[in-house]
């Protein structure tokens, strides 16, 4: 499960086994991945719609 900027109540509903909700990070794109009852902070890609479309097109063309 991947959670980003959720309230403590939402965290407890979706990931109660992972313990209390972690503090929010000031870094854009930080999310928490909950795996096997443990929350791991990780960096997610922040792309505009145009950047995502370009990335998908390049991937499909085998350029990446």
PDB file of C-alpha atoms in Angstrom:
ATOM      1  CA  UNK A   1       0.000   0.000   0.000  1.00  0.00           C
ATOM      2  CA  UNK A   2       1.268   3.485  -0.813  1.00  0.00           C
ATOM      3  CA  UNK A   3       0.059   6.406   1.308  1.00  0.00           C
ATOM      4  CA  UNK A   4       0.841  10.078   0.909  1.00  0.00           C
ATOM      5  CA  UNK A   5      -0.270  12.892   3.195  1.00  0.00           C
ATOM      6  CA  UNK A   6      -3.137  11.138   4.907  1.00  0.00           C
ATOM      7  CA  UNK A   7      -4.668  12.074   8.228  1.00  0.00           C
ATOM      8  CA  UNK A   8      -3.912  10.047  11.340  1.00  0.00           C
ATOM      9  CA  UNK A   9      -7.468   8.667  11.221  1.00  0.00           C
ATOM     10  CA  UNK A  10      -7.113   7.543   7.609  1.00  0.00           C
ATOM     11  CA  UNK A  11      -3.732   5.989   8.406  1.00  0.00           C
ATOM     12  CA  UNK A  12      -5.265   4.007  11.280  1.00  0.00           C
ATOM     13  CA  UNK A  13      -8.053   2.755   9.010  1.00  0.00           C
ATOM     14  CA  UNK A  14      -5.767   1.758   6.135  1.00  0.00           C
ATOM     15  CA  UNK A  15      -2.526   0.726   7.860  1.00  0.00           C
ATOM     16  CA  UNK A  16      -3.209   0.073  11.557  1.00  0.00           C
ATOM     17  CA  UNK A  17      -0.613  -2.693  11.785  1.00  0.00           C
ATOM     18  CA  UNK A  18       2.136  -0.231  10.766  1.00  0.00           C
ATOM     19  CA  UNK A  19       1.634   1.774  13.951  1.00  0.00           C
ATOM     20  CA  UNK A  20       0.905   5.481  14.305  1.00  0.00           C
ATOM     21  CA  UNK A  21       0.977   7.726  11.257  1.00  0.00           C
ATOM     22  CA  UNK A  22       4.473   9.016  10.466  1.00  0.00           C
ATOM     23  CA  UNK A  23       5.081  12.757  10.446  1.00  0.00           C
ATOM     24  CA  UNK A  24       4.673  14.492   7.112  1.00  0.00           C
ATOM     25  CA  UNK A  25       7.832  15.272   5.208  1.00  0.00           C
ATOM     26  CA  UNK A  26       8.563  18.739   3.863  1.00  0.00           C
ATOM     27  CA  UNK A  27      10.098  17.152   0.752  1.00  0.00           C
ATOM     28  CA  UNK A  28       7.777  17.032  -2.300  1.00  0.00           C
ATOM     29  CA  UNK A  29       7.063  13.536  -3.549  1.00  0.00           C
ATOM     30  CA  UNK A  30       7.716  11.670  -0.301  1.00  0.00           C
ATOM     31  CA  UNK A  31       5.305   8.816   0.311  1.00  0.00           C
ATOM     32  CA  UNK A  32       5.098   5.893   2.708  1.00  0.00           C
ATOM     33  CA  UNK A  33       5.037   2.360   1.373  1.00  0.00           C
ATOM     34  CA  UNK A  34       3.539  -0.077   3.883  1.00  0.00           C
ATOM     35  CA  UNK A  35       4.858  -3.589   3.432  1.00  0.00           C
ATOM     36  CA  UNK A  36       4.580  -6.484   5.884  1.00  0.00           C
ATOM     37  CA  UNK A  37       3.351  -4.151   8.626  1.00  0.00           C
ATOM     38  CA  UNK A  38       6.234  -1.684   8.314  1.00  0.00           C
ATOM     39  CA  UNK A  39       6.101   1.805   6.806  1.00  0.00           C
ATOM     40  CA  UNK A  40       9.034   2.807   4.610  1.00  0.00           C
ATOM     41  CA  UNK A  41       9.458   6.405   3.488  1.00  0.00           C
ATOM     42  CA  UNK A  42      10.399   6.612  -0.183  1.00  0.00           C
ATOM     43  CA  UNK A  43      10.605   9.169  -2.975  1.00  0.00           C
ATOM     44  CA  UNK A  44       7.977   9.123  -5.712  1.00  0.00           C
ATOM     45  CA  UNK A  45       8.404  10.704  -9.135  1.00  0.00           C
ATOM     46  CA  UNK A  46       6.642  14.005  -9.587  1.00  0.00           C
ATOM     47  CA  UNK A  47       5.752  14.436 -13.251  1.00  0.00           C
ATOM     48  CA  UNK A  48       3.432  16.779 -15.078  1.00  0.00           C
ATOM     49  CA  UNK A  49       0.937  15.166 -17.437  1.00  0.00           C
ATOM     50  CA  UNK A  50       3.146  16.159 -20.385  1.00  0.00           C
ATOM     51  CA  UNK A  51       6.277  14.699 -18.750  1.00  0.00           C
ATOM     52  CA  UNK A  52       4.449  11.464 -17.970  1.00  0.00           C
ATOM     53  CA  UNK A  53       3.197  11.226 -21.571  1.00  0.00           C
ATOM     54  CA  UNK A  54       6.725  11.834 -22.912  1.00  0.00           C
ATOM     55  CA  UNK A  55       8.140   9.201 -20.552  1.00  0.00           C
ATOM     56  CA  UNK A  56       5.513   6.659 -21.609  1.00  0.00           C
ATOM     57  CA  UNK A  57       6.135   7.363 -25.299  1.00  0.00           C
ATOM     58  CA  UNK A  58       9.914   6.999 -24.856  1.00  0.00           C
ATOM     59  CA  UNK A  59       9.456   3.785 -22.880  1.00  0.00           C
ATOM     60  CA  UNK A  60       7.144   2.323 -25.528  1.00  0.00           C
ATOM     61  CA  UNK A  61       9.670   3.259 -28.235  1.00  0.00           C
ATOM     62  CA  UNK A  62      12.439   1.515 -26.304  1.00  0.00           C
ATOM     63  CA  UNK A  63      14.381   4.729 -25.726  1.00  0.00           C
ATOM     64  CA  UNK A  64      14.504   4.270 -21.953  1.00  0.00           C
TER      65      UNK A  64
END
